Coordinates of C-alpha atoms in Angstrom, one line a residue:
X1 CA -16.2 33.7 -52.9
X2 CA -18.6 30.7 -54.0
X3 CA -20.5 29.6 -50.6
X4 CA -20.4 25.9 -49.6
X5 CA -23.2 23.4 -50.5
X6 CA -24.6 21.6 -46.6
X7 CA -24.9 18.0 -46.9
X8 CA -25.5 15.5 -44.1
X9 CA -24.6 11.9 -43.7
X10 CA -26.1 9.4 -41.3
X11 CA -23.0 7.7 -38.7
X12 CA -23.7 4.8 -36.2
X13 CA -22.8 4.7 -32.9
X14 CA -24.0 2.8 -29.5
X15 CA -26.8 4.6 -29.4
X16 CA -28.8 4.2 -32.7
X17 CA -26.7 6.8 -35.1
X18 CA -26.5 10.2 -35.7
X19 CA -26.6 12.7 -38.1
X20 CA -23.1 14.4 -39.4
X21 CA -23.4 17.5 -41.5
X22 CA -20.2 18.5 -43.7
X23 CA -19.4 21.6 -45.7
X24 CA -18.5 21.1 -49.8
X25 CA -16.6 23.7 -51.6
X26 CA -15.6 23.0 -55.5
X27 CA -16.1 21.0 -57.6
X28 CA -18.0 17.5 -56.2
X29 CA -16.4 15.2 -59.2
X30 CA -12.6 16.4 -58.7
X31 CA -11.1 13.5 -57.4
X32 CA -8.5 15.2 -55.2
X33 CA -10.2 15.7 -51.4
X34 CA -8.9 17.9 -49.5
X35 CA -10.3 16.9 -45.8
X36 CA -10.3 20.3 -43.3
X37 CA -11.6 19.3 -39.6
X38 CA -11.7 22.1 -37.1
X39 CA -10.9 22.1 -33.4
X40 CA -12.6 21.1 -30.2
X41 CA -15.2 23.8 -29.8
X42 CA -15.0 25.0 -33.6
X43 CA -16.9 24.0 -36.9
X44 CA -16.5 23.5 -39.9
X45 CA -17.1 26.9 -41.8
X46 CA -13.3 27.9 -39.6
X47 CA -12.0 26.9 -43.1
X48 CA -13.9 29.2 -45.3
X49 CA -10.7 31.2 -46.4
X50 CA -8.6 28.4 -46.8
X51 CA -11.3 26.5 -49.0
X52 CA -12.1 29.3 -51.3
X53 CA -8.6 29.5 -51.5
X54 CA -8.4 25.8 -52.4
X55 CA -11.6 24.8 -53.8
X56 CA -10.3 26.0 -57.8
X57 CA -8.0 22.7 -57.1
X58 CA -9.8 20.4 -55.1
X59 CA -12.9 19.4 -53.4
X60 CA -12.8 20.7 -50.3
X61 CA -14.8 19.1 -47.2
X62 CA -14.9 20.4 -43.9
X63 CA -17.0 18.2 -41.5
X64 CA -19.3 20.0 -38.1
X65 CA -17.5 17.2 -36.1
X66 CA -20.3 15.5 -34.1
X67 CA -21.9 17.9 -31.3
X68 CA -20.8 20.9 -33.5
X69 CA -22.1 23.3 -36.7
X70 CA -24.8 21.9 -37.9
X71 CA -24.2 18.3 -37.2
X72 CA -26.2 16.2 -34.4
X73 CA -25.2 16.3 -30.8
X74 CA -24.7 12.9 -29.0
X75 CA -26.4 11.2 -26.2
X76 CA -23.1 9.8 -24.5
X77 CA -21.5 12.7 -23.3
X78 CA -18.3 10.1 -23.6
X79 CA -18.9 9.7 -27.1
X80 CA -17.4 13.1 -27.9
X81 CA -14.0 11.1 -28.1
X82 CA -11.4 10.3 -31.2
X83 CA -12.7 6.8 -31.9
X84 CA -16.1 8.1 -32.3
X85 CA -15.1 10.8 -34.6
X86 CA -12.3 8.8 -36.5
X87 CA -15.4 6.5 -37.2
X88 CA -17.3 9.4 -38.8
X89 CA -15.2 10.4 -41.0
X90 CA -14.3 6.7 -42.1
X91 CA -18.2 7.0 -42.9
X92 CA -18.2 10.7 -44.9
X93 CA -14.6 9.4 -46.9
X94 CA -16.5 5.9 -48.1
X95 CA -19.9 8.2 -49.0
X96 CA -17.6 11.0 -50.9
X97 CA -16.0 7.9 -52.8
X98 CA -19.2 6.6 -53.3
X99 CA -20.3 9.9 -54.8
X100 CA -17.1 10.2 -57.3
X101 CA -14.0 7.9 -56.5
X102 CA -11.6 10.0 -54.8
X103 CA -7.9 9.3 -55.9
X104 CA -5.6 12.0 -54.0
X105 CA -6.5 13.3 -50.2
X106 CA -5.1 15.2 -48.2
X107 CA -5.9 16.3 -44.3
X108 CA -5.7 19.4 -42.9
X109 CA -6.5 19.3 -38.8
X110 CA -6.4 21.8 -36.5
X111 CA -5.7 20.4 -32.7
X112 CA -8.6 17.9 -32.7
X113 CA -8.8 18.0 -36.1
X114 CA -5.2 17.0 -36.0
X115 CA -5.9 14.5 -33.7
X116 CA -8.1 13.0 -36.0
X117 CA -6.1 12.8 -38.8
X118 CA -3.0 11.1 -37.1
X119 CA -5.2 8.4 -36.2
X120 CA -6.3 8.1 -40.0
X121 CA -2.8 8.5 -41.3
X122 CA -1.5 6.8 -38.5
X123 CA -3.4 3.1 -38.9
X124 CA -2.2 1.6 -42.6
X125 CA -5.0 -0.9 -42.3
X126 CA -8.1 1.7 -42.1
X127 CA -10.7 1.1 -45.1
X128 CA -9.7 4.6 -47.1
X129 CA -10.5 5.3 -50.8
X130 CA -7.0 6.3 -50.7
X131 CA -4.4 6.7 -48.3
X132 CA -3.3 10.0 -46.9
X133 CA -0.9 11.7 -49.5
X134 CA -0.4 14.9 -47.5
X135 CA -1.1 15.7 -43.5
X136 CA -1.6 19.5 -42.3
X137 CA -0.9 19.1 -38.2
X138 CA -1.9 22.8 -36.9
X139 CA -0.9 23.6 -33.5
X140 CA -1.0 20.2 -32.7
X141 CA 1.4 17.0 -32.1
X142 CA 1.1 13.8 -30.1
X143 CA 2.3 15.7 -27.1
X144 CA -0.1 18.2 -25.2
X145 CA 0.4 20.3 -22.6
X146 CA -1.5 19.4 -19.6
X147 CA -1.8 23.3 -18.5
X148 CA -3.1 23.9 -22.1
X149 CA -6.1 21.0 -21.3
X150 CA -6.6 22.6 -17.8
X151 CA -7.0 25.9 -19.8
X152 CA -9.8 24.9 -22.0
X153 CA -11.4 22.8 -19.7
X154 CA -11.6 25.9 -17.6
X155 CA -13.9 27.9 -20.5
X156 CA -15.2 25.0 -22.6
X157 CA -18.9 24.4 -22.5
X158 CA -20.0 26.9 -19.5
X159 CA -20.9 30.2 -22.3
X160 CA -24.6 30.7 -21.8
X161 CA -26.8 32.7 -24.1
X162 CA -26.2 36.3 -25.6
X163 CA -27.8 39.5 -26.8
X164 CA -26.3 39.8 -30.2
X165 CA -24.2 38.5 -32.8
X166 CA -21.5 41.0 -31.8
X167 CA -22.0 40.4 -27.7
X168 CA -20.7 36.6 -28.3
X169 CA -18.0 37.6 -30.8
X170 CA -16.9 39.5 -27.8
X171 CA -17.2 37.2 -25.1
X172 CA -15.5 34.6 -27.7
X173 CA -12.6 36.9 -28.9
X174 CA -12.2 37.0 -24.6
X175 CA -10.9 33.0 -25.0
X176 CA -9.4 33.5 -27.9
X177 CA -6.5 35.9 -28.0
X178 CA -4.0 33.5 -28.5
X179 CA -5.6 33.4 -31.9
X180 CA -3.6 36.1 -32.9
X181 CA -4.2 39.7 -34.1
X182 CA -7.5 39.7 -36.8
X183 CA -9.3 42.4 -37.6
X184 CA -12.8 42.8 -36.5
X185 CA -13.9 42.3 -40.2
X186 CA -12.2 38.8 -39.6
X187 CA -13.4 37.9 -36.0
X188 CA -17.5 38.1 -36.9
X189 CA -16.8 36.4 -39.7
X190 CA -15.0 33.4 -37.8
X191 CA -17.6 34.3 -35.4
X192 CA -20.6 34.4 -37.0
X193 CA -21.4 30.6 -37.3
X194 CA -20.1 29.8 -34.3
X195 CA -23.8 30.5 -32.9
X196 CA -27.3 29.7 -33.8
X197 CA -30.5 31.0 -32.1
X198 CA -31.7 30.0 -28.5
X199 CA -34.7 27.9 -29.5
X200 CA -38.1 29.8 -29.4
X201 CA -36.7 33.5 -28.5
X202 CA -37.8 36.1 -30.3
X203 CA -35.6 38.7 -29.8
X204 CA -32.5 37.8 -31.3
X205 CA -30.6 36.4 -28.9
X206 CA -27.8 33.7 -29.7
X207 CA -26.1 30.6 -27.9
X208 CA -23.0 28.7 -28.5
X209 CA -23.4 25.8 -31.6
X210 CA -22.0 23.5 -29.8
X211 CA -23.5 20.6 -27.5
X212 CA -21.6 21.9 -23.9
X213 CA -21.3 18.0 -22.8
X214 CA -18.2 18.2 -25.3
X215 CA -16.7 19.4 -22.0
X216 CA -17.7 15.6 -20.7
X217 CA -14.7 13.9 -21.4
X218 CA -11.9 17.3 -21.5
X219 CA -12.4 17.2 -17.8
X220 CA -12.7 13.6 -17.2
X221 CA -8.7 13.7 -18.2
X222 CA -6.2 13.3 -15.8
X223 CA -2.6 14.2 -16.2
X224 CA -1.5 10.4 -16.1
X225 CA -4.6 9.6 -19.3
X226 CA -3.1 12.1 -21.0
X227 CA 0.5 11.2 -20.5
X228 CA -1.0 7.6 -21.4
X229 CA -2.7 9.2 -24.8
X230 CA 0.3 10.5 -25.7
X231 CA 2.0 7.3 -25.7
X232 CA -0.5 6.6 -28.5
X233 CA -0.4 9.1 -30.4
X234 CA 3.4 8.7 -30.3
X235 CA 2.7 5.2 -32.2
X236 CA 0.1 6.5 -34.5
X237 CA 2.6 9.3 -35.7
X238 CA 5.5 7.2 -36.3
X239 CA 3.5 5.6 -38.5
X240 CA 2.6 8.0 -40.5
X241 CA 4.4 7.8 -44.3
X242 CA 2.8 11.0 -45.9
X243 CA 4.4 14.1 -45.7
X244 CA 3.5 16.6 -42.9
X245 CA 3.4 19.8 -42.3
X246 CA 3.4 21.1 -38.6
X247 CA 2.0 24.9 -38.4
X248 CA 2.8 26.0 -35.2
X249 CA 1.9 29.4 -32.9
X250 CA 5.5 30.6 -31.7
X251 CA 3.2 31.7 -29.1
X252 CA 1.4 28.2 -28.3
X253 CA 0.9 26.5 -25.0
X254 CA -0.3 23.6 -26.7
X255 CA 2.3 22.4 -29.1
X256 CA 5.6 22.9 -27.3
X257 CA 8.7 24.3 -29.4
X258 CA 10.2 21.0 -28.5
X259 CA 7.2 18.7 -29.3
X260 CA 7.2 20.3 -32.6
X261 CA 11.4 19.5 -32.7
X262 CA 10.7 16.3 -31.8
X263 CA 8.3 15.6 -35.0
X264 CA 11.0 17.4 -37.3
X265 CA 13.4 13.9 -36.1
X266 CA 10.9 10.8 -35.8
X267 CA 8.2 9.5 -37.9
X268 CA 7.1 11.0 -41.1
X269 CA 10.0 13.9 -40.6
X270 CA 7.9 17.0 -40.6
X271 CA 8.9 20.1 -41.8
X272 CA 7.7 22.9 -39.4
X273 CA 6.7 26.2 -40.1
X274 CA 5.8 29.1 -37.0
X275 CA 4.3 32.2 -36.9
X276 CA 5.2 34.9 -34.7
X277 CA 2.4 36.9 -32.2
X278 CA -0.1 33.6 -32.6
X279 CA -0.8 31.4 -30.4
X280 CA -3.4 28.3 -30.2
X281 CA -3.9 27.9 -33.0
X282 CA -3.5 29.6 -36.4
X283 CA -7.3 30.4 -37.7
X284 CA -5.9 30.0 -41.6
X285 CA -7.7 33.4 -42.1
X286 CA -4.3 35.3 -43.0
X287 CA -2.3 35.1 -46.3
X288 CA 0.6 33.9 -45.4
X289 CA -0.8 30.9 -43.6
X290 CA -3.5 30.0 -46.4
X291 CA -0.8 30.4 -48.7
X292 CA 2.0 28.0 -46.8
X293 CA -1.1 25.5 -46.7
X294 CA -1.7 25.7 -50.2
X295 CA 2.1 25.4 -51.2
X296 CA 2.5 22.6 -49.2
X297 CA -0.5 20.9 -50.9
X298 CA -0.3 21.9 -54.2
X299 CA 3.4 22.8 -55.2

């Protein structure tokens, strides 16, 4: 498998602009994007199977969502919020146009990255090189469930520094059952980038990638801003005209069996697909689930 190419892009924001890195797989004239865009604590390199898998058709970009990967970390702690991102990636679709005019893209989100991409597909009148021809929801709807926000508010941003590569892999896997079964072949490699060295120690030990005021806002929520929220993102997804495809844990405490029900009967008329023993959320490591993304996409 060909690794990606790193590339950064400047974004604005109230406090003088930041620096957004983004992950390239394929080739960089295809004019078909495909737009991957991890989860709340994740990065971008989550999608490494699914864009090898992908990359022979499309150019693939997966974004370190600000405060993430590779990618600055903010100095508004209540920056790390949807309008802020949805403006970033506004920014990185104009600069890939701008590199070679993109014609066809598609979205594939996982929870925030989900999040993200309803308010893209969601809003008709957003400056896009093109519209969004296909969405990719995984594990995520316009409804959340507020015990699934007080779960990961519980964990998010509080991990400290570790003794090894293998150490944090541990200490993340401990989070992250719901992920479903991997092997531990699989889990370092999800886990590998997901940590970077504690600045000036020279013994190897690792810390978290991301910036922990992500946290900021997750516990600022109350039940009745969320409840509000999803009012929103109600709207946004009723608007929606491209296709969808809604992968769902059957195990999930996030997207409810009847949230995902709902989004089979309104809006853009999803077509759902679960899998069994997983949780939140599907990693896209497995075959079946790179392959159900790739039918969807490219059949």
């Amino acid at each position: 498998m060909t690794d990606p190419t790193l590339n950064y892009l400047p974004c604005a924001h109230a406090f003088g602009g930041h620096r957004m890195a983004y992950w390239q797989w394929g080739d960089t004239e295809n004019p078909h994007v495909v737009m991957c865009v991890h989860g709340l604590s994740r990065q971008g390199r989550d999608f490494d199977v699914l864009a090898g898998y992908l990359a022979d058709q499309a150019r693939v970009v997966c974004p370190d969502v600000a405060g993430r990967g590779q990618s600055d970390w903010l100095q508004d702690p209540m920056a790390y919020q949807i309008p802020q991102y949805v403006a970033d990636m506004l920014a990185l679709l104009a600069h890939l146009d701008q590199q070679a005019p993109v014609t066809t893209l598609d979205w594939v989100g996982t929870s925030m990255g989900g999040l993200i991409g309803m308010a893209i597909a969601g809003q008709p009148g957003l400056p896009l090189p093109a519209p969004v021809n296909k969405l990719v929801l995984n594990d995520v709807g316009p409804a959340i469930e507020w015990s699934a926000i007080q779960r990961i508010a519980a964990y998010l941003g509080k991990a400290g520094h570790f003794d090894s590569l293998q150490q944090a892999a541990d200490a993340m896997w401990a989070v992250s059952t719901s992920f479903g079964p991997h092997t531990p072949e699989q889990w370092l490699a999800l886990s590998r980038p997901m940590v970077k060295p504690v600045p000036g120690a020279q013994d190897g030990r690792v810390m978290l990638h991301y910036d922990p005021a992500i946290a900021v806002a997750v516990r600022a929520a109350t039940e009745e801003s969320a409840r509000q929220g999803e009012a929103t993102l109600w709207l946004l997804y009723d608007q929606i005209k491209a296709p969808v495809l809604v992968l769902r844990g059957a195990d999930s405490d996030l997207l409810s069996h009847e949230t995902a029900l709902a989004m089979t009967q309104r809006g853009p008329r999803a077509r759902v697909v679960e899998f069994e023993g997983v949780g939140h959320a599907p990693t896209l490591v497995s075959l079946d689930q790179v392959s159900t993304v790739s039918d969807f996409l490219f059949v």
